Short mmCIF file of C-alpha atoms in Angstrom, two decimals:
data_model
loop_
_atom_site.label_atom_id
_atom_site.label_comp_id
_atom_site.label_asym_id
_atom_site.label_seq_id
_atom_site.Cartn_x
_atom_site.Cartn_y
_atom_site.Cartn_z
CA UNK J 30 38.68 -30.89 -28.00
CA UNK J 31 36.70 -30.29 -24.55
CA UNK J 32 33.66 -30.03 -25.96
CA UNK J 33 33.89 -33.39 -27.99
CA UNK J 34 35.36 -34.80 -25.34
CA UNK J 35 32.04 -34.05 -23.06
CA UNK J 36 29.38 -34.45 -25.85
CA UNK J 37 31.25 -38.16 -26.43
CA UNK J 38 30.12 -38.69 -22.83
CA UNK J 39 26.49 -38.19 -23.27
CA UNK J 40 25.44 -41.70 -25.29
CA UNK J 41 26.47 -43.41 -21.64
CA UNK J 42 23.85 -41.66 -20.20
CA UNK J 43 20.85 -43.69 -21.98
CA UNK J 44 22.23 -47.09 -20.41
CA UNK J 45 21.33 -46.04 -16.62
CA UNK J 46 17.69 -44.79 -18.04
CA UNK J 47 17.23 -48.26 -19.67
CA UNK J 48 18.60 -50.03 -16.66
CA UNK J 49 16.19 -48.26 -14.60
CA UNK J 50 12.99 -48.38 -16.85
CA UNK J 51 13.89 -52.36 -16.58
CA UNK J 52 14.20 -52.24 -12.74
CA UNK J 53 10.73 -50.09 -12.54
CA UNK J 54 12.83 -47.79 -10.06
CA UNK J 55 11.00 -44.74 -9.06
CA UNK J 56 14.11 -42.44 -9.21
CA UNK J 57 13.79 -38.60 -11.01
CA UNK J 58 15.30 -38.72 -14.75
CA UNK J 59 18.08 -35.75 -12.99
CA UNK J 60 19.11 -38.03 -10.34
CA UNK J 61 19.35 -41.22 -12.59
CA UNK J 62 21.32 -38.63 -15.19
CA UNK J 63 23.83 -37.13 -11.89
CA UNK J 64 24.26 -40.57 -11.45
CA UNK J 65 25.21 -42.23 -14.62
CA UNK J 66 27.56 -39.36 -15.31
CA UNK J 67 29.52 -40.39 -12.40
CA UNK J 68 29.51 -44.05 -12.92
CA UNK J 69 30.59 -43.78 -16.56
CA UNK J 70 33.18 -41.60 -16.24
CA UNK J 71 34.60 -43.26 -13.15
CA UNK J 72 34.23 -46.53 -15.20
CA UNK J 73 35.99 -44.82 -17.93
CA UNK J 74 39.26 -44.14 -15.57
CA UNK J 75 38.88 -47.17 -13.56
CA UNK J 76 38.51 -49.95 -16.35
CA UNK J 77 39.23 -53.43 -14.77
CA UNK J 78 37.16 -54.72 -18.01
CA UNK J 79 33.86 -53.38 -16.62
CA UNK J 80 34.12 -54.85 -12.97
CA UNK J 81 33.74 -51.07 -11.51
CA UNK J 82 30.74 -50.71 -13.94
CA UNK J 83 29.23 -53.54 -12.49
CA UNK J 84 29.51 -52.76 -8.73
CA UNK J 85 28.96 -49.41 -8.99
CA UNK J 86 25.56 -49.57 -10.79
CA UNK J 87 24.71 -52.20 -8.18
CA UNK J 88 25.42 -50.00 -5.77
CA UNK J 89 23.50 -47.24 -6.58
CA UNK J 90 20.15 -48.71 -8.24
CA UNK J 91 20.03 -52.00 -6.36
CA UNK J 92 17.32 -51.49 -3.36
CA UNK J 93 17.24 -52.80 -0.20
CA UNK J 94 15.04 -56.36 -0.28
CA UNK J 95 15.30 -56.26 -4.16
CA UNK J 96 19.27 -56.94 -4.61
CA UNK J 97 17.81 -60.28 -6.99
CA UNK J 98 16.09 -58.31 -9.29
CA UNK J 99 18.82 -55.91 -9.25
CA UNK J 100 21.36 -58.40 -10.01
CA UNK J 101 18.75 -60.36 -12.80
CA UNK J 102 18.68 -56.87 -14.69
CA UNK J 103 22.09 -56.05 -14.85
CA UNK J 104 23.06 -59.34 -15.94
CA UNK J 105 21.13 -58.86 -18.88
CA UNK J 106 21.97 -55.84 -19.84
CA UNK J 107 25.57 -55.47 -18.88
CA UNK J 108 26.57 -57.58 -21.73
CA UNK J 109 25.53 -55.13 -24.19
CA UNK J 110 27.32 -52.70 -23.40
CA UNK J 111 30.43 -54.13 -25.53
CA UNK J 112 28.07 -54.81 -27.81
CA UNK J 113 28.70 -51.05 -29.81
CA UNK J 114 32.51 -52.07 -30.23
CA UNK J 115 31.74 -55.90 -31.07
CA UNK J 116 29.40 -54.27 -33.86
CA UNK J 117 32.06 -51.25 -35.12
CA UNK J 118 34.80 -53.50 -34.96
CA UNK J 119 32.63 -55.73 -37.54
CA UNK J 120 32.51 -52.78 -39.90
CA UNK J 121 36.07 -51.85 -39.52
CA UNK J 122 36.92 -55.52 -40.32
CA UNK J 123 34.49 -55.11 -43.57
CA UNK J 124 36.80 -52.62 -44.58
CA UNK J 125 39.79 -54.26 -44.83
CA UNK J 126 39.00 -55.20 -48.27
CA UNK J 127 38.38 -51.73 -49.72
CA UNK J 128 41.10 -49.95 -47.71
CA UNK J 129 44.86 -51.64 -47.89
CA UNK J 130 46.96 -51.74 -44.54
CA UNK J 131 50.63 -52.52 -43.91
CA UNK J 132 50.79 -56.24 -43.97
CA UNK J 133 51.87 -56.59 -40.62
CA UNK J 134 49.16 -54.30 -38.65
CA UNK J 135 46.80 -55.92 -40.97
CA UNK J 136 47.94 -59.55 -39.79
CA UNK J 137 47.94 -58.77 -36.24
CA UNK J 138 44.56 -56.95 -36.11
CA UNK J 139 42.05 -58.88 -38.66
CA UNK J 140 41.23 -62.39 -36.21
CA UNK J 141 40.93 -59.67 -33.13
CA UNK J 142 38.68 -58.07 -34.89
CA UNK J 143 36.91 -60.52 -36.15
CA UNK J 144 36.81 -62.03 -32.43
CA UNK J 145 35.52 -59.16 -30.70
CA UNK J 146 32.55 -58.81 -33.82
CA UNK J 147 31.12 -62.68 -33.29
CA UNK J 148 30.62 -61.61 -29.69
CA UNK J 149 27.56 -59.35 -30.69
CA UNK J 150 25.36 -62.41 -32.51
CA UNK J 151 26.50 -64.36 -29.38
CA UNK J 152 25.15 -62.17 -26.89
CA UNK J 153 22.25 -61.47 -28.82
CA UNK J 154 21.33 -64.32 -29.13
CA UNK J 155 21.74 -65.69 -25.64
CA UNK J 156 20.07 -62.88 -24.09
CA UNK J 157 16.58 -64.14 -26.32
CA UNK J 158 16.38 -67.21 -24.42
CA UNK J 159 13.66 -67.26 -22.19
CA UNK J 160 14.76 -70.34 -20.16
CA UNK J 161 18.36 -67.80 -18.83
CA UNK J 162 16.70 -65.62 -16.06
CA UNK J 163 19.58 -63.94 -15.76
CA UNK J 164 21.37 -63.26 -19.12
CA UNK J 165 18.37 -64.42 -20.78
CA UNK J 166 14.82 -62.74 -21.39
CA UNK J 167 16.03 -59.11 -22.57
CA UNK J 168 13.19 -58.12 -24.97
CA UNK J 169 13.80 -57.79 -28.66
CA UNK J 170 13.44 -53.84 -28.12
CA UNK J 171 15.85 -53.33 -25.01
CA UNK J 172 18.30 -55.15 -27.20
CA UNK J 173 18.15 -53.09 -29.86
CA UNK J 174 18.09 -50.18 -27.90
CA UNK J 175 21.16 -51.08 -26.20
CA UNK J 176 22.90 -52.09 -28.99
CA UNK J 177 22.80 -48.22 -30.66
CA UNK J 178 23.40 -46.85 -26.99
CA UNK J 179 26.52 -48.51 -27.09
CA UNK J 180 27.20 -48.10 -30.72
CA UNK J 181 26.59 -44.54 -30.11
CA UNK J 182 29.41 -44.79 -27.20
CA UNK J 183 32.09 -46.58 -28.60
CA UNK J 184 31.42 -44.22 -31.83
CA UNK J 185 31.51 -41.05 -29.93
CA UNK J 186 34.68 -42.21 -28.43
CA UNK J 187 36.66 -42.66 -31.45
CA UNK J 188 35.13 -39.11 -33.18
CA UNK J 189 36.81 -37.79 -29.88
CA UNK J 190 40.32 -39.52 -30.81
CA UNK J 191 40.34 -38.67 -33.98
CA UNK J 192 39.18 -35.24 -33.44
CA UNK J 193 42.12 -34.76 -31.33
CA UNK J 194 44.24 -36.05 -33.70
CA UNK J 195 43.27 -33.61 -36.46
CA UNK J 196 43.09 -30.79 -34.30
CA UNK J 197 46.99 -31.52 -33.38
CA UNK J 198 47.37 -31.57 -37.27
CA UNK J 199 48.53 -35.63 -37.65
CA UNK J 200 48.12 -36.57 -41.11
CA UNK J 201 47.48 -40.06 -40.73
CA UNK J 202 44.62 -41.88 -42.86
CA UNK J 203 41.61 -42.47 -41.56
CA UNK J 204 41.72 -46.31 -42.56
CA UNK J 205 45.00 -46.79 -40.77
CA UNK J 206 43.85 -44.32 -37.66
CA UNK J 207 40.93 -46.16 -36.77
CA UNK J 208 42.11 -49.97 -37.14
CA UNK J 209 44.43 -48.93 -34.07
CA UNK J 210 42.59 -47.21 -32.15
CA UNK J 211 39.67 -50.45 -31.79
CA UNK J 212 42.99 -52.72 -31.56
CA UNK J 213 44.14 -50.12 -28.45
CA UNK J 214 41.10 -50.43 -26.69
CA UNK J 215 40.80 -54.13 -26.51
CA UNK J 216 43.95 -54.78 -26.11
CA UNK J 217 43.41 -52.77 -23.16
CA UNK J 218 40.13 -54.03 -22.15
CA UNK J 219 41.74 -57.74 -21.71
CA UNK J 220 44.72 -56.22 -20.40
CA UNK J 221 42.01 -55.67 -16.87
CA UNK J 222 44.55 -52.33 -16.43
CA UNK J 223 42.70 -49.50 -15.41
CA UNK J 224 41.59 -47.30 -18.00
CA UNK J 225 43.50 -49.25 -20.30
CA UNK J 226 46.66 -47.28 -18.76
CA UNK J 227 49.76 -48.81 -20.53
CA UNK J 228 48.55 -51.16 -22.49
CA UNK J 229 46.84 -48.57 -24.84
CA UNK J 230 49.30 -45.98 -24.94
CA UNK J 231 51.73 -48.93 -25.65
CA UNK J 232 49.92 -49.88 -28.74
CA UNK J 233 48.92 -45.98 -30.02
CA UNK J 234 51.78 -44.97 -29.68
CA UNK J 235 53.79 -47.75 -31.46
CA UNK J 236 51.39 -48.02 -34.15
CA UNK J 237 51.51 -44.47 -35.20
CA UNK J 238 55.76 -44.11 -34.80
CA UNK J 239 55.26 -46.85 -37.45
CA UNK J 240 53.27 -44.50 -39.55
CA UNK J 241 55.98 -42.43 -38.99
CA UNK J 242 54.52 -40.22 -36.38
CA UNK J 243 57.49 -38.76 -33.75
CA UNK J 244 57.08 -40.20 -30.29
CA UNK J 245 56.70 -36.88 -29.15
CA UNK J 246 53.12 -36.24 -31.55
CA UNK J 247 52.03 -39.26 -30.35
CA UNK J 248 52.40 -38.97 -26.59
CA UNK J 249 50.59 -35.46 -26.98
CA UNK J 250 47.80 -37.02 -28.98
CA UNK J 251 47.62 -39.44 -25.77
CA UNK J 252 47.49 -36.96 -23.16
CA UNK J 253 44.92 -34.33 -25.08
CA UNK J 254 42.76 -37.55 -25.68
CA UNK J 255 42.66 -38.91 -22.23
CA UNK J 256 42.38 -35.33 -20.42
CA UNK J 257 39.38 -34.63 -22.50
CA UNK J 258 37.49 -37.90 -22.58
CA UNK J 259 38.26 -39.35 -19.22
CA UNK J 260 39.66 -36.59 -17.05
CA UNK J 261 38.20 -33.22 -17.43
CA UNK J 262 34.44 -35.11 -17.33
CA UNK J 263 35.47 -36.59 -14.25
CA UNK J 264 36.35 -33.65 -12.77
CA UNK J 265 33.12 -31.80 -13.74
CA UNK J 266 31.02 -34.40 -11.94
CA UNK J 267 33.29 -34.05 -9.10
CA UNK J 268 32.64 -30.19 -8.90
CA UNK J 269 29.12 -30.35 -9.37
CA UNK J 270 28.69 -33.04 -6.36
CA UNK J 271 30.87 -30.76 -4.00
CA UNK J 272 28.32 -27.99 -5.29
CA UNK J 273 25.51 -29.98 -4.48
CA UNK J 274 26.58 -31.38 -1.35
CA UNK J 275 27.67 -27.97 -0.17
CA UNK J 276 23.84 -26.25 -0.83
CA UNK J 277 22.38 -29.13 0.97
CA UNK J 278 24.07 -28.47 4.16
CA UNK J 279 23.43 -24.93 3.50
#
């Protein structure tokens, strides 16, 4: 479960060496790396719909008489970054007519889907007008790029839930499984709760006792997921800076 939970990580990496290939920074590939792994995964416990994300990266790759350009780029490429889960959620939608659902989940899940999947043809195709200079002008092959960045993301992410899932040994089908886990997280995107905390566990956990899952399997399912996607990554990146900061005052 660890080591899914880590390699799920890695497709976040590729946004920061994107973002900086677009703002021509002169940073070393390691330090842009060291860096993204501590914005994602503090983005990952922090949430607020992507607001840390935001402030963070400007933080860190915005220079000093350059904070336009800095704010230009990641207004354009920001956006994509839901773009992954816009495009998944799609396919999951597609699959509502192959795979059958209980009538109610189905109901309450198919329009959210559908939602969060016209978002992707929005944003792409506001960020090809050249006359936006700041959501605007992303090149044909920076969009694409970023779209299977984040694709790869979002898809890591739910190998890592489900993974941890079969691991614990919860039989639950894979067509009801992963229709709850994309409702979960955008529920608790637009819930602006950090990480989600609440809102998602809310909806996991009563859509799988409604699969007939005990509240128990499900709150373990919760826990192993979250320590091994959000926590234990965090924590890593928090040894290796005391590491680093330690040898430099060495």
């Amino acid at each position: 479960m660890v080591v899914i939970g880590l390699v799920a990580v890695l497709p976040m990496l590729f946004y920061d060496l994107i973002l900086n290939k677009e703002l021509e920074t002169d940073y070393s590939k390691s330090h842009i790396l060291e860096t993204s792994w501590a914005v994602n995964t503090i983005n990952n416990l922090s949430g607020f719909a992507g607001l840390v994300d935001v402030g963070l990266r400007y933080s860190f790759y915005s220079e000093d008489g350059h904070e336009k350009s800095g704010v230009k780029a990641l207004s354009r490429l920001l956006p994509y970054f839901m773009s992954g889960l816009s495009l998944l959620s799609g396919l999951v939608f597609a699959t509502f007519w192959f795979f059958p659902l209980s009538p109610d989940f189905e109901k309450n899940i198919w329009l959210l889907l559908l939602g969060i999947f016209l978002y992707l043809p929005f944003i792409f195709f506001v960020s090809s007008r050249e006359k936006l200079p700041y959501f605007g002008q992303v090149p044909l092959k920076t969009r694409l790029s970023l779209i299977l960045v984040s694709t790869a993301e979002w898809g890591t992410a739910l190998v890592s839930f489900l993974s941890v899932a079969y691991l614990m040994g919860l039989h639950v089908p894979l067509y009801n499984l992963i229709p709850l886990y994309f409702l979960a997280v955008i529920i608790g995107i637009f819930s602006m709760i950090p990480g989600g905390i609440g809102s998602f566990d809310l909806i996991v956990i009563s859509g799988l006792t409604s699969m007939g899952v005990s509240n128990a399997l499900a709150i373990s399912l919760l826990l192993l997921f979250r320590l091994t996607y959000y926590i234990i990554p965090f924590f890593i990146r928090c040894c290796l800076l005391f590491q680093t900061h330690g040898r430099s005052h060495q």
